Tab-separated table of C-alpha atoms in Angstrom:
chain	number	residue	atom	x	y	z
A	230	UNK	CA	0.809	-32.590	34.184
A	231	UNK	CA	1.762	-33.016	30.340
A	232	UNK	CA	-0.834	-30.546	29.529
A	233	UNK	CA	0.517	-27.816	32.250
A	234	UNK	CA	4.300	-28.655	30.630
A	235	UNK	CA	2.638	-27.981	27.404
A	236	UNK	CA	0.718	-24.847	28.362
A	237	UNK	CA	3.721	-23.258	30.059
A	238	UNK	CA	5.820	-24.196	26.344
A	239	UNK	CA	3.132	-21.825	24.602
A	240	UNK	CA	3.202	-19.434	26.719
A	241	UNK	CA	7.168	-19.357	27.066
A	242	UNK	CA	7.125	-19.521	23.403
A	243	UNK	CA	4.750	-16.411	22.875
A	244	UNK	CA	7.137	-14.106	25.194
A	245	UNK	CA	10.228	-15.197	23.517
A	246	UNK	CA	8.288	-13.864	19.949
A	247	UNK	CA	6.859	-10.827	21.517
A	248	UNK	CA	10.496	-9.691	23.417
A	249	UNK	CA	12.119	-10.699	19.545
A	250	UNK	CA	9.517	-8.479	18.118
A	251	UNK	CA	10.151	-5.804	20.310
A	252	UNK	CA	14.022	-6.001	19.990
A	253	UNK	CA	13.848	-6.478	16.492
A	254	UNK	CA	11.448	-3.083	15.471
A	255	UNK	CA	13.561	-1.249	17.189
A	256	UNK	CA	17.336	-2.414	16.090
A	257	UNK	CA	16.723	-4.115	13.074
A	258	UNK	CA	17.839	-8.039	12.806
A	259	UNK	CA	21.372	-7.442	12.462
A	260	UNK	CA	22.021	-4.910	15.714
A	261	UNK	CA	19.455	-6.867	17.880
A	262	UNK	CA	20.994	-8.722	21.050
A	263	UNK	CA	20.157	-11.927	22.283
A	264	UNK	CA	21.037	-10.942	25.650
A	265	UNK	CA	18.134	-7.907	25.148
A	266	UNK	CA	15.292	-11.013	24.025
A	267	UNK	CA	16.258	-12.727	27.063
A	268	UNK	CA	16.257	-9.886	29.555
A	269	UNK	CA	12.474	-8.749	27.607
A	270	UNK	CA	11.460	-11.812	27.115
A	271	UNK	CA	12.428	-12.794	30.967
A	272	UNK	CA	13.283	-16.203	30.167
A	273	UNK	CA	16.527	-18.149	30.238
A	274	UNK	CA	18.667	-18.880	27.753
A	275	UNK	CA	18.421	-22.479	27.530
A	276	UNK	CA	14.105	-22.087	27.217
A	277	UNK	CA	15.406	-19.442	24.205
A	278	UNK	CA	17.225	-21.862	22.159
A	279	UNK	CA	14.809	-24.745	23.087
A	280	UNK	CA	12.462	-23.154	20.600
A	281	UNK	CA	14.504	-20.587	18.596
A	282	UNK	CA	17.940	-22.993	18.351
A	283	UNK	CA	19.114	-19.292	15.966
A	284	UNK	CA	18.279	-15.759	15.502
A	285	UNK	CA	17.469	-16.334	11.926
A	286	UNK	CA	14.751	-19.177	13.671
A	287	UNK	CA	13.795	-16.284	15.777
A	288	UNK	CA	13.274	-14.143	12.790
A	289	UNK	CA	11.571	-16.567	11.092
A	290	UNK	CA	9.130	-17.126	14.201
A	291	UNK	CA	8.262	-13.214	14.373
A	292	UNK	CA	7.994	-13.018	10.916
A	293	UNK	CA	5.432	-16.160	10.811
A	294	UNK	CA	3.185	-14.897	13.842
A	295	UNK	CA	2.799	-11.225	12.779
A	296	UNK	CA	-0.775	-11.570	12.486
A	297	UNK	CA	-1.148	-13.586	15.953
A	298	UNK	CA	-1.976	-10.061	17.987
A	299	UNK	CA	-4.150	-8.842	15.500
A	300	UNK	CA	-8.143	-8.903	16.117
A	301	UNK	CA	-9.408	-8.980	12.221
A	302	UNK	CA	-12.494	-7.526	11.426
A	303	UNK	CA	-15.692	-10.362	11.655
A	304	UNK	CA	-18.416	-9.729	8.939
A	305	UNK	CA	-19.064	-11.651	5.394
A	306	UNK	CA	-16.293	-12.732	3.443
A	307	UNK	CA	-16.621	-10.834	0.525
A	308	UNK	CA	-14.802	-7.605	-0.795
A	309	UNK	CA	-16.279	-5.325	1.560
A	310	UNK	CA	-14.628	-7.283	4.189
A	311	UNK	CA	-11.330	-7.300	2.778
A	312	UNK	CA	-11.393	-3.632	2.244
A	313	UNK	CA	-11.811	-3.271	5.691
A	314	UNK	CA	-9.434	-6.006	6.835
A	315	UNK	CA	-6.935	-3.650	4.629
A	316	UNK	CA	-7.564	-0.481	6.086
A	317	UNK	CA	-7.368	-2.309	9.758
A	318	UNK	CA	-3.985	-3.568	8.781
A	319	UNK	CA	-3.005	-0.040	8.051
A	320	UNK	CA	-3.847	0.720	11.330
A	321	UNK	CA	-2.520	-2.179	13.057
A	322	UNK	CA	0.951	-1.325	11.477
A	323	UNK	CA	1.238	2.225	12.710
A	324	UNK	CA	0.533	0.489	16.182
A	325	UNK	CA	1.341	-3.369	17.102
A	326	UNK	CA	4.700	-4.188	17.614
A	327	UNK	CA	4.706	-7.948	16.278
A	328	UNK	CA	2.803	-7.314	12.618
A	329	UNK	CA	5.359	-4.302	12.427
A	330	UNK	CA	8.102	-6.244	13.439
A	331	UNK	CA	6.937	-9.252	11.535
A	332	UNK	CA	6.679	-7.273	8.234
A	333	UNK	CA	10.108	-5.086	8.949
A	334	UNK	CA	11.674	-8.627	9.025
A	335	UNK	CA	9.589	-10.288	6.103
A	336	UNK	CA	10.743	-6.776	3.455
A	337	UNK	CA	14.290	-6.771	4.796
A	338	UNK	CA	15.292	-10.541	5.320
A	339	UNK	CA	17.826	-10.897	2.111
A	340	UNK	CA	19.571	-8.278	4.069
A	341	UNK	CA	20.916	-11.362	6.659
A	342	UNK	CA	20.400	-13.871	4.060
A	343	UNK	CA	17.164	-15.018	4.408
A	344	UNK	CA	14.005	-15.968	1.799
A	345	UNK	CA	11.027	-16.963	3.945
A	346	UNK	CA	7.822	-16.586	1.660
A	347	UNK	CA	5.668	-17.858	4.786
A	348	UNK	CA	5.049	-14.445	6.001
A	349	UNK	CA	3.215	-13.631	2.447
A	350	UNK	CA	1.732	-16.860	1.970
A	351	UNK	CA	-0.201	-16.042	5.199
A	352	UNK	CA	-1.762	-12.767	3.746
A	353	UNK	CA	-2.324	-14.447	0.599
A	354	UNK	CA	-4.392	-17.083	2.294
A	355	UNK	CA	-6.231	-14.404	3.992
A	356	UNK	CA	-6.826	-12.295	1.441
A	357	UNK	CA	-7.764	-15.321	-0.975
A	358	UNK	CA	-10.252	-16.402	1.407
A	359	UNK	CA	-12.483	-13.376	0.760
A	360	UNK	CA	-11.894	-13.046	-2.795
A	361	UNK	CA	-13.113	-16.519	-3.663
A	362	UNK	CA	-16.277	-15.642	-1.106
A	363	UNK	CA	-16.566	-12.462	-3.188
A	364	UNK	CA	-16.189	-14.512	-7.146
A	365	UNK	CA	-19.040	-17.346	-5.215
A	366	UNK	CA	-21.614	-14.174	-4.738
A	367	UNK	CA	-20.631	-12.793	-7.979
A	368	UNK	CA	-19.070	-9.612	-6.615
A	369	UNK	CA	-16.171	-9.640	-9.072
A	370	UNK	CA	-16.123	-9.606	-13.110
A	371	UNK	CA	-15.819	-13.553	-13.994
A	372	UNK	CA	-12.541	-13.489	-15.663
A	373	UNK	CA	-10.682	-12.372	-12.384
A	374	UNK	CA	-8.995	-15.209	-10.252
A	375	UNK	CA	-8.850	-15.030	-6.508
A	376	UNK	CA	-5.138	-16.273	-6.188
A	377	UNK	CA	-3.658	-14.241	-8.523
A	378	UNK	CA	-5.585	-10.859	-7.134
A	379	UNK	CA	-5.196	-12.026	-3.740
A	380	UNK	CA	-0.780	-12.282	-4.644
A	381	UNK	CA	-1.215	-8.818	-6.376
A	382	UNK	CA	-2.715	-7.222	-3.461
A	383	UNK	CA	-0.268	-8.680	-1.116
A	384	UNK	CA	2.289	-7.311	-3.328
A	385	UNK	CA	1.369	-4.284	-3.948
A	386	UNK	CA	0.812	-3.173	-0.422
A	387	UNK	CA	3.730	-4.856	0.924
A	388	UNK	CA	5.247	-2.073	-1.398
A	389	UNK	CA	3.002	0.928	-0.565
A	390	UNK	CA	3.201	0.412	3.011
A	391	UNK	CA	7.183	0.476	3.008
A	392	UNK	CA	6.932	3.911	0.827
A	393	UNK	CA	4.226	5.107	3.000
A	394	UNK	CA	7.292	3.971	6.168
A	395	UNK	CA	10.105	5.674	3.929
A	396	UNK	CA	7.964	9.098	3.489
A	397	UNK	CA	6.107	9.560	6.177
A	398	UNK	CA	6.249	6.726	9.469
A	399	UNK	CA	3.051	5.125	7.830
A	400	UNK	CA	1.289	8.386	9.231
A	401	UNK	CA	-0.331	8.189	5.770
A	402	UNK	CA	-1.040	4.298	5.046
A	403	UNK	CA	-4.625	4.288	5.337
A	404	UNK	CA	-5.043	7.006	2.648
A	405	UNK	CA	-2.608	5.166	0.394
A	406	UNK	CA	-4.467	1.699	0.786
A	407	UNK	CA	-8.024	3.642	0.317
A	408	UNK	CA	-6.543	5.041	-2.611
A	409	UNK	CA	-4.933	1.554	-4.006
A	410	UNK	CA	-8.698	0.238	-3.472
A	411	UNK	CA	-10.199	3.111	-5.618
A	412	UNK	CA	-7.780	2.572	-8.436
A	413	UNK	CA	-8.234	-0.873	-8.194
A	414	UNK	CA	-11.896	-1.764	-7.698
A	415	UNK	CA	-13.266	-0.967	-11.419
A	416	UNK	CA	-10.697	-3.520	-12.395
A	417	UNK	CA	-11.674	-6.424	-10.230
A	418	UNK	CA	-15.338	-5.967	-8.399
A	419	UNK	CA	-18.388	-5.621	-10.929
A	420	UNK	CA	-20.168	-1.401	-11.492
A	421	UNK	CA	-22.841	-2.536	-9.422
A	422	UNK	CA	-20.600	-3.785	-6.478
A	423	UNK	CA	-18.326	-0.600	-6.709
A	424	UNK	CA	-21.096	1.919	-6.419
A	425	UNK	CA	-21.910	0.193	-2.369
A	426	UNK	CA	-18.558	-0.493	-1.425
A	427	UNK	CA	-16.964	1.417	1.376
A	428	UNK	CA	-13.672	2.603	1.285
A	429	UNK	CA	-13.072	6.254	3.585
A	430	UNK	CA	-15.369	5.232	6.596
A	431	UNK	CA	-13.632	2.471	8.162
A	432	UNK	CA	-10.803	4.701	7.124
A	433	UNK	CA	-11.498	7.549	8.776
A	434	UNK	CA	-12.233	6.114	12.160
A	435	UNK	CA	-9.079	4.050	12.300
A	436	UNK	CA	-7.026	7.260	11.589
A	437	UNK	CA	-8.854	8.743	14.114
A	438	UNK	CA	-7.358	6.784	16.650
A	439	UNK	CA	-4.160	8.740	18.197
A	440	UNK	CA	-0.872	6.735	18.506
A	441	UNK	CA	-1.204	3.269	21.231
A	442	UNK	CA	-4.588	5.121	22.254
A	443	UNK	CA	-8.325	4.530	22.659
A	444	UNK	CA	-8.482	0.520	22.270
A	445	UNK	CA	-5.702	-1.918	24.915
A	446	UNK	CA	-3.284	-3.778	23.052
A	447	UNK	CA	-4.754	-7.012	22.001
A	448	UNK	CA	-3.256	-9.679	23.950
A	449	UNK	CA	-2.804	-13.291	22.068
A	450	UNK	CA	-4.712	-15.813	23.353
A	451	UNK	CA	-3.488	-17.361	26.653
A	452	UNK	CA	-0.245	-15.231	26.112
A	453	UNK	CA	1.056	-11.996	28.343
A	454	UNK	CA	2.360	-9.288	26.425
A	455	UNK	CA	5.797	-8.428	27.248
A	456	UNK	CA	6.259	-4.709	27.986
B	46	UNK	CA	43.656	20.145	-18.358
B	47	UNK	CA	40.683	20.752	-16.255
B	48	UNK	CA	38.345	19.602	-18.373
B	49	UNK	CA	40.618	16.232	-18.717
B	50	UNK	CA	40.887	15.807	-15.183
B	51	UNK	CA	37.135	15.972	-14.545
B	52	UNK	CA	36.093	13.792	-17.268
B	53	UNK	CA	38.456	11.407	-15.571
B	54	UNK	CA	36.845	11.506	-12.140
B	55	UNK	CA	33.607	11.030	-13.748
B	56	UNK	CA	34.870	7.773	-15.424
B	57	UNK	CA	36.488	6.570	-11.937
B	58	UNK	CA	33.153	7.439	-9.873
B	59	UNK	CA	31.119	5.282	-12.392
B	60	UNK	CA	33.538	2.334	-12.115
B	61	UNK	CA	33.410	2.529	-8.730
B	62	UNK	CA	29.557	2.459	-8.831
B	63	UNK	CA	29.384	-0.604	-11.090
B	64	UNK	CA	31.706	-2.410	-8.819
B	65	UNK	CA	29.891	-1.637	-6.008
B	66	UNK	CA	26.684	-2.606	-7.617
B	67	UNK	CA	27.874	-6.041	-8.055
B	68	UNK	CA	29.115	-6.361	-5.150
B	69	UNK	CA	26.198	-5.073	-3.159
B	70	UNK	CA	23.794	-7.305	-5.127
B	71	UNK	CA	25.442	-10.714	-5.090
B	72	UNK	CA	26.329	-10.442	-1.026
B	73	UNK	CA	24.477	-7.891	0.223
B	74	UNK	CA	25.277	-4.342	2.158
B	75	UNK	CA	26.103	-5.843	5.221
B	76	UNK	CA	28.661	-8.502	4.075
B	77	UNK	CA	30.050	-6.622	0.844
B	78	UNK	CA	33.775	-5.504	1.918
B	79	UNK	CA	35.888	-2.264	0.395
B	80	UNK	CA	38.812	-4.140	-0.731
B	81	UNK	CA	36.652	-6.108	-3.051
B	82	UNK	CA	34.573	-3.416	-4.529
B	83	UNK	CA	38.811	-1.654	-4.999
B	84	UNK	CA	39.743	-4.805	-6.653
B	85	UNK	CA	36.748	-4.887	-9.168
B	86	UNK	CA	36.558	-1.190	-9.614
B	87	UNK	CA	40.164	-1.254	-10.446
B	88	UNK	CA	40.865	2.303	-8.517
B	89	UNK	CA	42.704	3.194	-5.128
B	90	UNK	CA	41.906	3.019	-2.174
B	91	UNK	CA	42.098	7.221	-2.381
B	92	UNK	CA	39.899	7.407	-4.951
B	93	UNK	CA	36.933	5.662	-3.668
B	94	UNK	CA	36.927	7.816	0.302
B	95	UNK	CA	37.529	10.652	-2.522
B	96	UNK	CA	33.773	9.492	-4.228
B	97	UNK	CA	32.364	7.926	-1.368
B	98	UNK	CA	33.725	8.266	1.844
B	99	UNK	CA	31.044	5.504	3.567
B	100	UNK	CA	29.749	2.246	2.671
B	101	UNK	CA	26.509	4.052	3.583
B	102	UNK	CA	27.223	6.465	0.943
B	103	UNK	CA	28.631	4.031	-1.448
B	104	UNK	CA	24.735	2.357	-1.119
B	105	UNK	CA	23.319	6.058	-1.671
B	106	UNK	CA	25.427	6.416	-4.598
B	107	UNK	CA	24.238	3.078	-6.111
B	108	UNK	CA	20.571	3.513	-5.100
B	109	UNK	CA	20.661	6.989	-6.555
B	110	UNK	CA	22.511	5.762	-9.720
B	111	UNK	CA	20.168	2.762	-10.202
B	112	UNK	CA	18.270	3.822	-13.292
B	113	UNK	CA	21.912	5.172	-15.208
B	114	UNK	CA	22.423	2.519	-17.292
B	115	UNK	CA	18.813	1.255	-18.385
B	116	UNK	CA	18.156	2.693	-22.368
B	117	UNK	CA	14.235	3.800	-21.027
B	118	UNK	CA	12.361	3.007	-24.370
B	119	UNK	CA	11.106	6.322	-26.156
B	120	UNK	CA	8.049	7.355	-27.768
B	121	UNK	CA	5.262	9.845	-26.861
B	122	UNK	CA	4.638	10.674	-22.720
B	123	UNK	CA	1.544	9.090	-21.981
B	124	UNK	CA	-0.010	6.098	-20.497
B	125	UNK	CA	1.282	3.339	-23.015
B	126	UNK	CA	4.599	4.893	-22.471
B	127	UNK	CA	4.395	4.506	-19.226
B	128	UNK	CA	3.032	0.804	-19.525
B	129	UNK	CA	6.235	0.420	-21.728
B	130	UNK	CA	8.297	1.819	-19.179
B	131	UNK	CA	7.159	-0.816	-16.505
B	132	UNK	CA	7.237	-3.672	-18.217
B	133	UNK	CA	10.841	-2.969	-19.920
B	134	UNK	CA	11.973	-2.317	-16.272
B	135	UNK	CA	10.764	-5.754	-15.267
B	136	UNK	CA	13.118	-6.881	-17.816
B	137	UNK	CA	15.839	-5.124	-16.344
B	138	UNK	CA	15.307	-6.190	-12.721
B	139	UNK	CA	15.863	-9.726	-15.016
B	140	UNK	CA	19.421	-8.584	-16.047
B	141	UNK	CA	20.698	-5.189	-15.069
B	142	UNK	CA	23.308	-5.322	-12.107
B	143	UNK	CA	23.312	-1.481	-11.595
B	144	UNK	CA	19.612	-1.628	-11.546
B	145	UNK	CA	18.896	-4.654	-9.488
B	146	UNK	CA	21.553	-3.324	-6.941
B	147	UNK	CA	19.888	-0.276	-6.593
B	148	UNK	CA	16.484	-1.858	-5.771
B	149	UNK	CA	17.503	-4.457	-4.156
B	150	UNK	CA	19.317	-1.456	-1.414
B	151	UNK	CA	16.281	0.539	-1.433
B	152	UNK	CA	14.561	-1.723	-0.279
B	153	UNK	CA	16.334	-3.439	2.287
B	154	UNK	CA	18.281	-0.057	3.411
B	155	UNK	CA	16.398	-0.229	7.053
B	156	UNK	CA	18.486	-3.145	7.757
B	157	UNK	CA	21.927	-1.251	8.208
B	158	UNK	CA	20.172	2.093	8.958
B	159	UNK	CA	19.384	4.208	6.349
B	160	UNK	CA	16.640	6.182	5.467
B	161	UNK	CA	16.852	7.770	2.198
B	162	UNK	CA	13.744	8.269	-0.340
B	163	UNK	CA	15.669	9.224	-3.442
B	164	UNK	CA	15.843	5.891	-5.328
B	165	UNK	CA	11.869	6.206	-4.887
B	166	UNK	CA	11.749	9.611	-6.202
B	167	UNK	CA	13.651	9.329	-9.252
B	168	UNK	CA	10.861	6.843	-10.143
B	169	UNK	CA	7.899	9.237	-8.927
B	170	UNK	CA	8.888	11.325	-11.318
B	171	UNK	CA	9.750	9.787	-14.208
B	172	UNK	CA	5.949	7.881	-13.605
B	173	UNK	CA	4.892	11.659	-12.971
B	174	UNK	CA	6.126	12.976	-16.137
B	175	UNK	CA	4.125	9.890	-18.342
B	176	UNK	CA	0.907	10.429	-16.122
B	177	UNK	CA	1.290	14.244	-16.428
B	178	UNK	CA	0.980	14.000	-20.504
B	179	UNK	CA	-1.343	11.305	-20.063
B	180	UNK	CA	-3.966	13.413	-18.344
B	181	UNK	CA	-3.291	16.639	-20.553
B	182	UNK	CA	-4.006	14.006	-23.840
B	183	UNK	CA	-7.267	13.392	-22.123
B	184	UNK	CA	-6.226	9.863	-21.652
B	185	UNK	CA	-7.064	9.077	-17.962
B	186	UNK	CA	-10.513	10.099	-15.719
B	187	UNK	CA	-10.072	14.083	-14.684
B	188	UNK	CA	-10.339	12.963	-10.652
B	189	UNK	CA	-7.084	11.291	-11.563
B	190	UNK	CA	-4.260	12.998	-9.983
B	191	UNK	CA	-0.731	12.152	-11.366
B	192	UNK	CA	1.535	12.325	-8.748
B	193	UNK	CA	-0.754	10.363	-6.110
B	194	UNK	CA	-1.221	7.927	-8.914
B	195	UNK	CA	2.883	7.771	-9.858
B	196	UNK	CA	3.598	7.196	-6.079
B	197	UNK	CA	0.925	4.468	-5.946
B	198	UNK	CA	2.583	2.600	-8.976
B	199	UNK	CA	6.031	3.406	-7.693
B	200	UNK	CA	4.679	2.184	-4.352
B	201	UNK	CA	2.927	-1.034	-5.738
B	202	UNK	CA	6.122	-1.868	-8.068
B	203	UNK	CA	8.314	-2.289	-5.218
B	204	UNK	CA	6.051	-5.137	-3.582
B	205	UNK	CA	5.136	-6.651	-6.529
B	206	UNK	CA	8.951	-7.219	-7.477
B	207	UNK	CA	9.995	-8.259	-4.173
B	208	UNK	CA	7.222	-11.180	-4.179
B	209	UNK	CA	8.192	-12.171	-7.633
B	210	UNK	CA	12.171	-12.200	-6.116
B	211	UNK	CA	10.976	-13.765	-3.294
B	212	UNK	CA	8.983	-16.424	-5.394
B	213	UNK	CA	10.548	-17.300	-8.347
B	214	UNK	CA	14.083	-14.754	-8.918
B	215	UNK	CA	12.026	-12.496	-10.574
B	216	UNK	CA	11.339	-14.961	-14.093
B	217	UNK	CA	7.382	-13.871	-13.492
B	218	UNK	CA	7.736	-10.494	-13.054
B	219	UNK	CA	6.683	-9.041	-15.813
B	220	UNK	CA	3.416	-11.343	-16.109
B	221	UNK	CA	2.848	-9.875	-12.711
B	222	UNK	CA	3.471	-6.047	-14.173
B	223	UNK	CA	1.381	-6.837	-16.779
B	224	UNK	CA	-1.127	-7.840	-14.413
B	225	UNK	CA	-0.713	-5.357	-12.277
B	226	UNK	CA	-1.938	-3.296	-15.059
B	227	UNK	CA	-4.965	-5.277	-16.428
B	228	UNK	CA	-6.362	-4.307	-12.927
B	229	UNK	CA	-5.715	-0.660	-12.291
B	230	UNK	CA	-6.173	0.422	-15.854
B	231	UNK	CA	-10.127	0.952	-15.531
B	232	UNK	CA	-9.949	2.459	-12.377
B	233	UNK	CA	-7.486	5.274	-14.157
B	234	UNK	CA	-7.814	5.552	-17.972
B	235	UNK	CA	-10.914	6.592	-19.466
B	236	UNK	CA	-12.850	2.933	-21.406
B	237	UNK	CA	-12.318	4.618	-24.967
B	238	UNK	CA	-8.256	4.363	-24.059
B	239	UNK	CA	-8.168	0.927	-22.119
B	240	UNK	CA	-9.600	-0.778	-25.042
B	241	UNK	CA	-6.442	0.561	-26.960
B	242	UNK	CA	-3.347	0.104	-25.060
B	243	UNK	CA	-1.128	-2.850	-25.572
B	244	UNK	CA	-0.296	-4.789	-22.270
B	245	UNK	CA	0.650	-7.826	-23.867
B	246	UNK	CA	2.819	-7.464	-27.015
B	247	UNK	CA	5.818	-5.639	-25.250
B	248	UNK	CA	5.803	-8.603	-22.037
B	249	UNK	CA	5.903	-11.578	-24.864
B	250	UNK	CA	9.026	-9.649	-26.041
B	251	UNK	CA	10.591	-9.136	-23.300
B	252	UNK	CA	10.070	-12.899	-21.422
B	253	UNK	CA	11.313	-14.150	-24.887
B	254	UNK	CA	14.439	-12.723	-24.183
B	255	UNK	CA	17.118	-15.563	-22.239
B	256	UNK	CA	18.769	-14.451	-19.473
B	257	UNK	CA	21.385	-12.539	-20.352
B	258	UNK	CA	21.156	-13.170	-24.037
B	259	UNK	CA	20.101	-11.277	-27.199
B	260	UNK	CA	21.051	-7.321	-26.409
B	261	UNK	CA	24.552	-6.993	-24.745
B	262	UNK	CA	24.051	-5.015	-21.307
B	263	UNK	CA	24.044	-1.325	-21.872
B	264	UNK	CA	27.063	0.597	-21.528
B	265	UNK	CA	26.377	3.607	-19.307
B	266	UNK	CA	28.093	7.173	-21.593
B	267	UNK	CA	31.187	7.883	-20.789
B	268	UNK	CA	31.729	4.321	-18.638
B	269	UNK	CA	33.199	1.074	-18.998
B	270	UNK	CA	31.438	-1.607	-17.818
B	271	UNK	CA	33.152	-3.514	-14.913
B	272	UNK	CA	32.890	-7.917	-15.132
């Protein structure tokens, strides 16, 4: 019985921070309604505050499980794979409502106050992850540390990704994060890794994909989306 | 006459900038009110609907004007220019209110609706002009292409700042500029040129600096600065 309780919380939980996504995207923190999460979310109010007791907490929540939808790329930590992880985030941000929600949030949060670095501590976990794989296999030149690349990168596309939203709706993110990676490679990865390294495949088969087409929604684990 | 009156609108418009630049940055778009950027500003009610007859455009005005009262360091266009440029703005996002207003709106300007590229521009192509030289000097790789490469720095800036606000107020941005640069540099000047522009020197200078101290905040021409 506990564990049913416990499953329904998660579950409850995961619609209350895919209806805040949803409201969020499209309003912005300030203009988004309670009363719309609730109706979205279709949950009451009391199961609402039980796990968001605020908005900002509701903000906060989005903002920290951005990545939850996502289905990252398998394959070898290593460069290579966080190239690709890259150019699948592009993708995922012209298309899933939570990371796009979750980032909108993270960029404009000092707008209502807030300074929540847990939404890039995630990425720079991630991203760290595969550039101390890629320094163990001696992809990268030996004075170049993993956590301070790994913050740079984070940084850096957190502000090409908000241009690329300013200019053009993100239709041109991948291009600007192949590009990033093509200024940025001699710098980091060693001549012989650059030369095999991929950068416009993966690219041009995610922008390939048409708006919400070709491949379902992922759906989080033991969660429903809310439509 | 004429010429009296204008000179005198130009004066009011850039006090009411200023005040709304401080205003803006220490409480934000949303909670900034009118009556205190009159009281600051020193001017009627009249005279700031005459300028700006929005708090919307009283952000564009800001965002637009963000760059007015930085003294840009000179010296020949080209790539250590532009390496000057970057890391004597990171400085400024230290202590410049105009300037730190301005970003800090451009950046969070989703959150109360606005859409506007300019602020982003007006860095494009002052990045544009330095690149422009630099490739004509023979200074970067000839698949370089400046304006793809001024909007990827422009783009890459603005995350790379926000982290550093988000992280520590901004006290390590320019270690993070200059990084930013130790990695892209091979990737877009040619090995003869990396070897021989300064990355360091200019960032010891500027971190040396106290908050605040040493230079007194530029006066914009023409303008008196509002407190």
């Amino acid at each position: 019985m506990a564990r049913l309780r416990q499953e329904r919380a998660v579950r409850t939980r995961e619609k209350i921070v895919l209806a805040a996504a949803s409201v969020f995207e499209e309003r912005g923190f300030a203009r988004a309604s309670i009363s719309e999460i609730l109706a979205r979310a279709g949950v009451t109010k009391g199961a609402l505050y039980f796990h968001f007791p605020s908005k900002e907490a509701l903000a906060q929540g989005v903002m920290a499980a951005q990545g939850d939808a996502l289905e990252l790329p398998g394959g070898t930590a290593g460069l290579q794979n966080l190239i690709d992880l890259t150019l699948y985030l592009a993708g995922a941000l012209q298309r899933d409502p939570l990371f796009r929600a979750g980032v909108r949030l993270a960029v404009e949060q000092a707008a209502f106050g807030m300074r929540d670095t847990t939404p890039y501590q995630l990425w720079i976990e991630a991203f760290g992850v595969q550039l101390v794989a890629a320094k163990e296999r001696g992809e990268m030149w030996p004075h170049v540390e993993p956590e301070r690349i790994a913050r740079l990168l984070v940084g850096a596309y957190s502000g090409i990704q908000l241009l690329s939203k300013f200019y053009t709706d993100r239709a041109d993110l991948p291009e600007r994060v192949a590009e990033m990676w093509r200024c940025l490679l001699p710098g980091i990865a060693v001549p012989g890794m650059v030369a095999h390294l991929r950068i416009d495949e993966p690219l041009a088969a995610l922008s390939s994909v048409p708006e919400g087409g070709l491949r379902p929604a992922p759906v989080p684990a033991g969660g429903e989306p809310v439509s």
